[in-house]
PDB file of C-alpha atoms and ligand atoms in Angstrom:
ATOM      1  CA  MET A   1       0.119   0.071  -0.003  1.00 94.00           C
ATOM      2  CA  ILE A   2       1.471   3.218  -0.969  1.00 93.00           C
ATOM      3  CA  PHE A   3       0.913   5.864   1.518  1.00 92.00           C
ATOM      4  CA  VAL A   4       0.509   9.541   0.781  1.00 98.00           C
ATOM      5  CA  LYS A   5       2.025  11.643   3.150  1.00 98.00           C
ATOM      6  CA  SER A   6       0.442  15.117   4.770  1.00 98.00           C
ATOM      7  CA  GLU A   7       2.509  17.948   4.745  1.00 98.00           C
ATOM      8  CA  LYS A   8       3.362  17.473   8.393  1.00 98.00           C
ATOM      9  CA  GLU A   9       4.766  14.333   7.584  1.00 98.00           C
ATOM     10  CA  ILE A  10       6.784  15.762   4.813  1.00 98.00           C
ATOM     11  CA  ASP A  11       8.305  18.505   6.993  1.00 98.00           C
ATOM     12  CA  LEU A  12       9.289  15.764   9.313  1.00 98.00           C
ATOM     13  CA  ILE A  13      10.951  13.664   6.329  1.00 98.00           C
ATOM     14  CA  ARG A  14      12.614  17.139   5.270  1.00 98.00           C
ATOM     15  CA  GLU A  15      14.442  17.409   8.430  1.00 98.00           C
ATOM     16  CA  SER A  16      15.726  13.787   8.142  1.00 98.00           C
ATOM     17  CA  CYS A  17      16.672  14.482   4.583  1.00 98.00           C
ATOM     18  CA  LYS A  18      18.719  17.735   5.625  1.00 98.00           C
ATOM     19  CA  ILE A  19      20.639  15.688   7.929  1.00 98.00           C
ATOM     20  CA  VAL A  20      21.428  12.982   5.286  1.00 99.00           C
ATOM     21  CA  LYS A  21      22.423  15.744   2.722  1.00 99.00           C
ATOM     22  CA  GLU A  22      24.697  17.514   5.210  1.00 98.00           C
ATOM     23  CA  THR A  23      26.242  14.170   6.292  1.00 98.00           C
ATOM     24  CA  LEU A  24      26.923  13.399   2.734  1.00 99.00           C
ATOM     25  CA  GLU A  25      28.549  16.693   2.143  1.00 98.00           C
ATOM     26  CA  PHE A  26      30.406  16.290   5.297  1.00 98.00           C
ATOM     27  CA  VAL A  27      31.758  12.861   4.277  1.00 98.00           C
ATOM     28  CA  GLY A  28      32.489  14.277   0.800  1.00 98.00           C
ATOM     29  CA  SER A  29      34.869  17.004   2.642  1.00 98.00           C
ATOM     30  CA  LYS A  30      36.629  14.315   4.409  1.00 98.00           C
ATOM     31  CA  ILE A  31      36.919  11.071   2.339  1.00 98.00           C
ATOM     32  CA  LYS A  32      40.466  10.435   0.971  1.00 98.00           C
ATOM     33  CA  ALA A  33      42.901   7.748   0.123  1.00 98.00           C
ATOM     34  CA  GLY A  34      44.208   5.938   2.959  1.00 98.00           C
ATOM     35  CA  MET A  35      40.913   5.990   4.851  1.00 98.00           C
ATOM     36  CA  SER A  36      39.345   2.848   5.651  1.00 98.00           C
ATOM     37  CA  THR A  37      35.635   2.112   4.849  1.00 99.00           C
ATOM     38  CA  LYS A  38      34.955   1.735   8.741  1.00 98.00           C
ATOM     39  CA  GLU A  39      36.454   5.336   9.272  1.00 98.00           C
ATOM     40  CA  VAL A  40      33.811   6.398   6.414  1.00 98.00           C
ATOM     41  CA  ASP A  41      31.065   4.756   8.418  1.00 98.00           C
ATOM     42  CA  GLU A  42      32.419   6.638  11.752  1.00 98.00           C
ATOM     43  CA  LEU A  43      32.232  10.012  10.106  1.00 98.00           C
ATOM     44  CA  VAL A  44      28.728   9.223   9.000  1.00 98.00           C
ATOM     45  CA  GLU A  45      27.676   8.005  12.692  1.00 98.00           C
ATOM     46  CA  ARG A  46      29.155  10.685  14.386  1.00 98.00           C
ATOM     47  CA  TYR A  47      27.607  13.456  11.982  1.00 98.00           C
ATOM     48  CA  ILE A  48      24.331  11.923  12.300  1.00 98.00           C
ATOM     49  CA  ARG A  49      24.021  11.723  15.905  1.00 98.00           C
ATOM     50  CA  ALA A  50      25.583  15.221  16.444  1.00 98.00           C
ATOM     51  CA  SER A  51      22.542  16.480  14.510  1.00 98.00           C
ATOM     52  CA  GLY A  52      20.172  14.761  16.873  1.00 98.00           C
ATOM     53  CA  ALA A  53      19.197  11.776  14.584  1.00 98.00           C
ATOM     54  CA  ASN A  54      19.771   8.194  14.574  1.00 98.00           C
ATOM     55  CA  PRO A  55      21.570   6.148  11.618  1.00 98.00           C
ATOM     56  CA  SER A  56      18.656   4.079  10.235  1.00 98.00           C
ATOM     57  CA  CYS A  57      20.781   1.359   8.628  1.00 98.00           C
ATOM     58  CA  LEU A  58      22.351   0.445  12.090  1.00 98.00           C
ATOM     59  CA  GLY A  59      20.646  -2.970  13.183  1.00 98.00           C
ATOM     60  CA  TYR A  60      18.211  -2.743   9.997  1.00 98.00           C
ATOM     61  CA  GLY A  61      17.928  -6.318   9.258  1.00 97.00           C
ATOM     62  CA  GLY A  62      21.174  -7.072  11.272  1.00 98.00           C
ATOM     63  CA  PHE A  63      23.053  -4.500   9.007  1.00 98.00           C
ATOM     64  CA  PRO A  64      26.093  -3.940  11.526  1.00 98.00           C
ATOM     65  CA  ALA A  65      26.906  -0.367  10.647  1.00 98.00           C
ATOM     66  CA  SER A  66      25.594   3.422  10.128  1.00 98.00           C
ATOM     67  CA  ALA A  67      26.154   3.513   6.482  1.00 98.00           C
ATOM     68  CA  CYS A  68      26.788   1.153   3.208  1.00 99.00           C
ATOM     69  CA  VAL A  69      30.136   1.825   1.904  1.00 99.00           C
ATOM     70  CA  SER A  70      30.773   0.072  -1.359  1.00 99.00           C
ATOM     71  CA  VAL A  71      33.916   0.209  -3.150  1.00 98.00           C
ATOM     72  CA  ASN A  72      34.506  -0.291  -6.989  1.00 98.00           C
ATOM     73  CA  GLU A  73      32.533  -3.534  -8.147  1.00 98.00           C
ATOM     74  CA  MET A  74      30.774  -3.391  -5.006  1.00 98.00           C
ATOM     75  CA  VAL A  75      27.136  -1.966  -6.088  1.00 98.00           C
ATOM     76  CA  VAL A  76      25.429  -1.863  -2.753  1.00 98.00           C
ATOM     77  CA  HIS A  77      25.327  -2.715   1.023  1.00 98.00           C
ATOM     78  CA  GLY A  78      28.967  -2.709   1.446  1.00 98.00           C
ATOM     79  CA  ILE A  79      29.518  -3.573   5.411  1.00 98.00           C
ATOM     80  CA  PRO A  80      32.363  -1.032   6.414  1.00 98.00           C
ATOM     81  CA  ASP A  81      35.529  -2.591   7.729  1.00 98.00           C
ATOM     82  CA  HIS A  82      39.005  -1.655   8.911  1.00 98.00           C
ATOM     83  CA  ASP A  83      40.683  -3.712   6.419  1.00 98.00           C
ATOM     84  CA  THR A  84      39.261  -2.095   3.140  1.00 98.00           C
ATOM     85  CA  ILE A  85      41.479   0.879   2.740  1.00 98.00           C
ATOM     86  CA  LEU A  86      40.472   3.522   0.057  1.00 98.00           C
ATOM     87  CA  LYS A  87      43.055   3.854  -2.686  1.00 98.00           C
ATOM     88  CA  ASP A  88      43.707   6.544  -5.370  1.00 98.00           C
ATOM     89  CA  GLY A  89      41.417   5.715  -8.375  1.00 98.00           C
ATOM     90  CA  ASP A  90      38.623   3.740  -6.334  1.00 98.00           C
ATOM     91  CA  ILE A  91      35.184   5.039  -6.398  1.00 98.00           C
ATOM     92  CA  VAL A  92      33.127   4.551  -3.281  1.00 98.00           C
ATOM     93  CA  SER A  93      29.616   4.867  -2.966  1.00 98.00           C
ATOM     94  CA  VAL A  94      28.261   6.130   0.521  1.00 99.00           C
ATOM     95  CA  ASP A  95      24.493   5.306   1.263  1.00 99.00           C
ATOM     96  CA  VAL A  96      23.035   7.113   4.349  1.00 99.00           C
ATOM     97  CA  VAL A  97      19.594   6.924   5.991  1.00 99.00           C
ATOM     98  CA  ALA A  98      18.834   9.071   9.028  1.00 98.00           C
ATOM     99  CA  ASP A  99      15.671   9.179  11.324  1.00 98.00           C
ATOM    100  CA  LYS A 100      15.194  12.458  13.332  1.00 97.00           C
ATOM    101  CA  ASN A 101      11.525  12.246  14.512  1.00 95.00           C
ATOM    102  CA  GLY A 102      10.299   8.947  13.207  1.00 98.00           C
ATOM    103  CA  TYR A 103      10.484   9.561   9.691  1.00 98.00           C
ATOM    104  CA  HIS A 104      13.662   8.416   7.528  1.00 98.00           C
ATOM    105  CA  GLY A 105      15.485  10.501   4.825  1.00 98.00           C
ATOM    106  CA  ASP A 106      17.709   8.425   2.363  1.00 98.00           C
ATOM    107  CA  ALA A 107      20.544   9.319  -0.065  1.00 99.00           C
ATOM    108  CA  CYS A 108      23.509   8.172  -1.745  1.00 99.00           C
ATOM    109  CA  ARG A 109      26.546   9.696  -3.533  1.00 99.00           C
ATOM    110  CA  THR A 110      29.490   7.827  -5.314  1.00 99.00           C
ATOM    111  CA  PHE A 111      32.693   9.599  -4.320  1.00 99.00           C
ATOM    112  CA  CYS A 112      35.990   9.467  -6.562  1.00 98.00           C
ATOM    113  CA  ILE A 113      39.170   8.997  -4.577  1.00 98.00           C
ATOM    114  CA  GLY A 114      42.093  10.998  -6.118  1.00 98.00           C
ATOM    115  CA  LYS A 115      42.739  10.380  -9.736  1.00 98.00           C
ATOM    116  CA  VAL A 116      39.888   8.116 -11.246  1.00 98.00           C
ATOM    117  CA  SER A 117      40.090   6.818 -14.920  1.00 98.00           C
ATOM    118  CA  GLU A 118      38.293   8.940 -17.339  1.00 98.00           C
ATOM    119  CA  ASP A 119      35.749   5.974 -18.159  1.00 98.00           C
ATOM    120  CA  VAL A 120      34.847   5.252 -14.451  1.00 98.00           C
ATOM    121  CA  LYS A 121      34.472   8.954 -13.943  1.00 98.00           C
ATOM    122  CA  LYS A 122      31.795   8.959 -16.700  1.00 98.00           C
ATOM    123  CA  LEU A 123      29.998   6.041 -15.023  1.00 99.00           C
ATOM    124  CA  VAL A 124      29.789   8.273 -12.012  1.00 99.00           C
ATOM    125  CA  LYS A 125      28.556  11.165 -13.804  1.00 98.00           C
ATOM    126  CA  VAL A 126      26.110   9.205 -16.073  1.00 99.00           C
ATOM    127  CA  THR A 127      24.774   7.489 -12.922  1.00 99.00           C
ATOM    128  CA  GLU A 128      23.919  10.764 -11.334  1.00 98.00           C
ATOM    129  CA  GLU A 129      22.428  11.870 -14.695  1.00 98.00           C
ATOM    130  CA  CYS A 130      20.306   8.949 -14.638  1.00 99.00           C
ATOM    131  CA  PHE A 131      18.586  10.109 -11.546  1.00 99.00           C
ATOM    132  CA  PHE A 132      17.543  13.393 -13.265  1.00 98.00           C
ATOM    133  CA  GLN A 133      16.652  11.569 -16.385  1.00 98.00           C
ATOM    134  CA  GLY A 134      14.366   9.592 -13.988  1.00 98.00           C
ATOM    135  CA  ILE A 135      12.582  12.582 -12.471  1.00 98.00           C
ATOM    136  CA  GLU A 136      12.153  14.292 -15.570  1.00 98.00           C
ATOM    137  CA  GLY A 137       8.363  14.926 -16.111  1.00 97.00           C
ATOM    138  CA  LEU A 138       7.453  13.186 -12.906  1.00 98.00           C
ATOM    139  CA  GLN A 139       4.665  14.831 -11.255  1.00 98.00           C
ATOM    140  CA  ALA A 140       1.200  13.700  -9.863  1.00 98.00           C
ATOM    141  CA  GLY A 141      -0.508  11.246 -12.312  1.00 98.00           C
ATOM    142  CA  THR A 142       2.854   9.792 -13.776  1.00 98.00           C
ATOM    143  CA  PRO A 143       2.961   5.953 -14.140  1.00 98.00           C
ATOM    144  CA  LEU A 144       5.453   4.453 -11.714  1.00 98.00           C
ATOM    145  CA  TYR A 145       7.713   2.657 -14.314  1.00 98.00           C
ATOM    146  CA  ASP A 146       8.173   5.750 -16.334  1.00 98.00           C
ATOM    147  CA  ILE A 147      10.857   6.684 -13.827  1.00 98.00           C
ATOM    148  CA  GLY A 148      12.827   3.293 -14.468  1.00 98.00           C
ATOM    149  CA  ALA A 149      12.102   3.573 -18.287  1.00 98.00           C
ATOM    150  CA  ARG A 150      13.814   6.816 -18.276  1.00 98.00           C
ATOM    151  CA  VAL A 151      16.656   5.560 -16.224  1.00 98.00           C
ATOM    152  CA  GLN A 152      17.260   2.316 -18.139  1.00 98.00           C
ATOM    153  CA  ARG A 153      16.868   4.345 -21.671  1.00 98.00           C
ATOM    154  CA  TYR A 154      19.691   6.632 -20.628  1.00 98.00           C
ATOM    155  CA  ALA A 155      22.011   4.474 -19.125  1.00 98.00           C
ATOM    156  CA  GLU A 156      21.823   1.799 -21.933  1.00 98.00           C
ATOM    157  CA  SER A 157      22.271   4.717 -24.335  1.00 98.00           C
ATOM    158  CA  HIS A 158      25.770   4.829 -22.912  1.00 98.00           C
ATOM    159  CA  GLY A 159      26.315   0.940 -23.005  1.00 98.00           C
ATOM    160  CA  TYR A 160      25.900   0.443 -19.407  1.00 98.00           C
ATOM    161  CA  GLY A 161      24.028  -1.887 -17.216  1.00 98.00           C
ATOM    162  CA  VAL A 162      21.049  -1.377 -14.911  1.00 98.00           C
ATOM    163  CA  VAL A 163      20.895  -3.313 -11.918  1.00 98.00           C
ATOM    164  CA  ARG A 164      17.865  -5.429 -11.423  1.00 98.00           C
ATOM    165  CA  SER A 165      18.049  -7.090  -8.049  1.00 98.00           C
ATOM    166  CA  TYR A 166      17.925  -3.591  -6.165  1.00 98.00           C
ATOM    167  CA  SER A 167      15.420  -1.090  -6.658  1.00 98.00           C
ATOM    168  CA  GLY A 168      14.317   2.351  -5.081  1.00 98.00           C
ATOM    169  CA  HIS A 169      11.497   2.639  -2.688  1.00 98.00           C
ATOM    170  CA  GLY A 170       8.945   4.585  -0.703  1.00 98.00           C
ATOM    171  CA  ILE A 171       9.960   6.235   2.523  1.00 98.00           C
ATOM    172  CA  GLY A 172       8.372   7.475   5.569  1.00 98.00           C
ATOM    173  CA  ARG A 173       7.913   5.983   9.016  1.00 98.00           C
ATOM    174  CA  GLU A 174       9.780   2.843   7.513  1.00 98.00           C
ATOM    175  CA  MET A 175      12.907   3.223   5.595  1.00 98.00           C
ATOM    176  CA  HIS A 176      11.358   0.972   2.921  1.00 98.00           C
ATOM    177  CA  GLU A 177       7.861   1.466   1.916  1.00 98.00           C
ATOM    178  CA  ASP A 178       5.816   0.724  -0.850  1.00 98.00           C
ATOM    179  CA  PRO A 179       6.237   1.190  -3.971  1.00 98.00           C
ATOM    180  CA  SER A 180       9.125  -0.644  -5.241  1.00 98.00           C
ATOM    181  CA  VAL A 181      10.826   1.781  -7.496  1.00 98.00           C
ATOM    182  CA  PRO A 182      12.862  -0.275 -10.343  1.00 98.00           C
ATOM    183  CA  ASN A 183      15.393   1.524 -12.343  1.00 98.00           C
ATOM    184  CA  TYR A 184      14.071  -0.240 -15.723  1.00 98.00           C
ATOM    185  CA  GLY A 185      10.507  -0.913 -17.170  1.00 98.00           C
ATOM    186  CA  ARG A 186       8.018  -0.101 -19.525  1.00 98.00           C
ATOM    187  CA  PRO A 187       6.890   3.272 -20.216  1.00 98.00           C
ATOM    188  CA  GLY A 188       3.297   4.002 -19.520  1.00 98.00           C
ATOM    189  CA  THR A 189       2.945   1.219 -17.084  1.00 98.00           C
ATOM    190  CA  GLY A 190       2.534   1.061 -13.202  1.00 98.00           C
ATOM    191  CA  VAL A 191       0.240   2.864 -10.811  1.00 98.00           C
ATOM    192  CA  ARG A 192      -0.245   6.459 -11.595  1.00 98.00           C
ATOM    193  CA  LEU A 193       1.681   8.332  -8.503  1.00 98.00           C
ATOM    194  CA  ARG A 194      -0.172  10.693  -6.526  1.00 98.00           C
ATOM    195  CA  ALA A 195       0.640  14.130  -5.129  1.00 98.00           C
ATOM    196  CA  GLY A 196       2.337  13.609  -1.528  1.00 98.00           C
ATOM    197  CA  THR A 197       4.074  10.245  -2.242  1.00 98.00           C
ATOM    198  CA  VAL A 198       7.785  10.215  -1.178  1.00 98.00           C
ATOM    199  CA  LEU A 199      10.315   8.066  -2.883  1.00 98.00           C
ATOM    200  CA  CYS A 200      13.776   7.240  -2.958  1.00 98.00           C
ATOM    201  CA  ILE A 201      14.995   7.111  -6.524  1.00 99.00           C
ATOM    202  CA  GLU A 202      18.421   5.367  -6.917  1.00 98.00           C
ATOM    203  CA  PRO A 203      19.879   4.252 -10.211  1.00 99.00           C
ATOM    204  CA  MET A 204      22.510   1.664  -9.524  1.00 99.00           C
ATOM    205  CA  ILE A 205      24.563   1.336 -12.986  1.00 99.00           C
ATOM    206  CA  THR A 206      27.060  -0.680 -13.952  1.00 99.00           C
ATOM    207  CA  MET A 207      30.104  -0.460 -16.439  1.00 98.00           C
ATOM    208  CA  GLY A 208      29.487  -3.788 -17.648  1.00 98.00           C
ATOM    209  CA  ASN A 209      26.819  -6.359 -17.393  1.00 98.00           C
ATOM    210  CA  TRP A 210      24.046  -5.866 -14.750  1.00 98.00           C
ATOM    211  CA  ARG A 211      24.428  -9.084 -13.157  1.00 98.00           C
ATOM    212  CA  THR A 212      25.041  -9.041  -9.296  1.00 98.00           C
ATOM    213  CA  LYS A 213      25.691 -11.544  -6.353  1.00 98.00           C
ATOM    214  CA  VAL A 214      25.598 -11.241  -2.724  1.00 98.00           C
ATOM    215  CA  LEU A 215      29.013 -11.997  -0.843  1.00 98.00           C
ATOM    216  CA  ALA A 216      29.398 -14.390   1.969  1.00 98.00           C
ATOM    217  CA  ASP A 217      29.026 -11.672   4.484  1.00 98.00           C
ATOM    218  CA  GLY A 218      25.283 -11.685   3.399  1.00 98.00           C
ATOM    219  CA  TRP A 219      25.039  -8.194   2.395  1.00 98.00           C
ATOM    220  CA  GLY A 220      27.797  -6.775   0.038  1.00 98.00           C
ATOM    221  CA  ALA A 221      26.413  -6.958  -3.403  1.00 98.00           C
ATOM    222  CA  VAL A 222      28.993  -6.856  -6.163  1.00 98.00           C
ATOM    223  CA  THR A 223      29.029  -7.118 -10.170  1.00 98.00           C
ATOM    224  CA  VAL A 224      29.281 -10.852 -11.295  1.00 98.00           C
ATOM    225  CA  ASP A 225      31.728  -9.631 -14.089  1.00 98.00           C
ATOM    226  CA  GLY A 226      33.854  -7.399 -11.615  1.00 98.00           C
ATOM    227  CA  LYS A 227      33.422  -4.194 -13.394  1.00 98.00           C
ATOM    228  CA  PRO A 228      32.547  -1.116 -11.469  1.00 98.00           C
ATOM    229  CA  ALA A 229      29.175   0.205 -10.610  1.00 99.00           C
ATOM    230  CA  ALA A 230      28.046   3.626  -9.257  1.00 99.00           C
ATOM    231  CA  HIS A 231      24.870   4.474  -7.175  1.00 99.00           C
ATOM    232  CA  TYR A 232      23.238   7.838  -6.861  1.00 99.00           C
ATOM    233  CA  GLU A 233      20.082   8.491  -4.804  1.00 98.00           C
ATOM    234  CA  ASN A 234      17.947  11.017  -3.447  1.00 99.00           C
ATOM    235  CA  THR A 235      14.566  11.228  -1.414  1.00 99.00           C
ATOM    236  CA  VAL A 236      11.870  13.246  -3.510  1.00 98.00           C
ATOM    237  CA  VAL A 237       8.105  14.250  -2.859  1.00 98.00           C
ATOM    238  CA  VAL A 238       5.923  13.887  -5.834  1.00 98.00           C
ATOM    239  CA  ARG A 239       3.977  17.271  -6.526  1.00 98.00           C
ATOM    240  CA  GLU A 240       0.992  18.181  -8.285  1.00 98.00           C
ATOM    241  CA  ASP A 241       3.385  20.224 -10.764  1.00 98.00           C
ATOM    242  CA  GLY A 242       6.796  18.270 -10.552  1.00 98.00           C
ATOM    243  CA  VAL A 243       8.815  16.863  -7.573  1.00 98.00           C
ATOM    244  CA  GLU A 244      10.714  18.203  -4.562  1.00 98.00           C
ATOM    245  CA  ILE A 245      14.017  17.011  -4.089  1.00 98.00           C
ATOM    246  CA  LEU A 246      14.676  16.774  -0.358  1.00 98.00           C
ATOM    247  CA  THR A 247      18.272  15.411  -0.059  1.00 98.00           C
ATOM    248  CA  LEU A 248      20.002  18.118  -2.563  1.00 98.00           C
TER     249      LEU A 248
HETATM  250  N1  MF3 B 301      20.043   3.083   1.775  1.00 72.07           N
HETATM  251  C1  MF3 B 301      19.517   1.834   1.495  1.00 72.07           C
HETATM  252  C2  MF3 B 301      18.427   1.745   0.644  1.00 72.07           C
HETATM  253  O1  MF3 B 301      18.670   2.903  -0.202  1.00 72.07           O
HETATM  254  C3  MF3 B 301      19.281   0.685   2.446  1.00 72.07           C
HETATM  255  C4  MF3 B 301      20.288   0.223   3.096  1.00 72.07           C
HETATM  256  S1  MF3 B 301      20.076  -1.190   3.611  1.00 72.07           S
HETATM  257  C5  MF3 B 301      20.515  -1.440   5.083  1.00 72.07           C
HETATM  258  O2  MF3 B 301      17.472   1.064   0.372  1.00 72.07           O
HETATM  259  F1  MF3 B 301      20.210  -2.317   5.767  1.00 72.07           F
HETATM  260  F2  MF3 B 301      21.908  -1.212   5.181  1.00 72.07           F
HETATM  261  F3  MF3 B 301      19.969  -0.361   6.023  1.00 72.07           F
HETATM  262 CO1   CO B 302      16.929   3.891  -0.785  1.00 72.07          CO
END
């Protein structure tokens, strides 16, 4: 069931989203080669708590950290650890969810560490552009799968893969609510979205084939072909005449 949020609820989600946005900006200003993914997680946790919020990922389904930190061929859900050290040329996605007043906000950025090759930089840029393609024309009445259809068309026009096993989602009192928002699909299909629906739109794009597998830790998802993947996510509100992006 898709919940339509009241303006009061949206205000609470907006507060959590502001913290997520600031957390990611803070991480972006600090992240560098030599840092472990655990140190990145510590930056995230400290910033969220100092803002009077809680890191929603910590303990979610047993996830053991405050942020998902996924390096290179890892697509999503990387468990931060002391042994994974960021190095020059890596890309690292940092996925952050915070809860300030019982409502969550969720966003992800993929950061470039030092000198990243041109082709990988392009993957990161196109993944971000996929999000903006996805929300193009999105407003009350838009069929849900138009979002994914737009993301897919844009990503595939660059020869990239669109991850199938993970999708965007609704958000509110729960981190994951209906509807599921795939990054692929047929235009003109799916429920017509209503104003006040809050969605996390999160293209996960691969340089090679889209197939992914889950690591032995039960969380980290990597590309089967080992090629790099990028991830970019914002929380948005569907409005009568467009979208409001809450995490930018
Ligand atoms: N932020 C992720 C998402 O977009 C969720 C993280 S999964 C968790 O759905 F278990 F780590 F919390
Ligand atoms: Co999300």
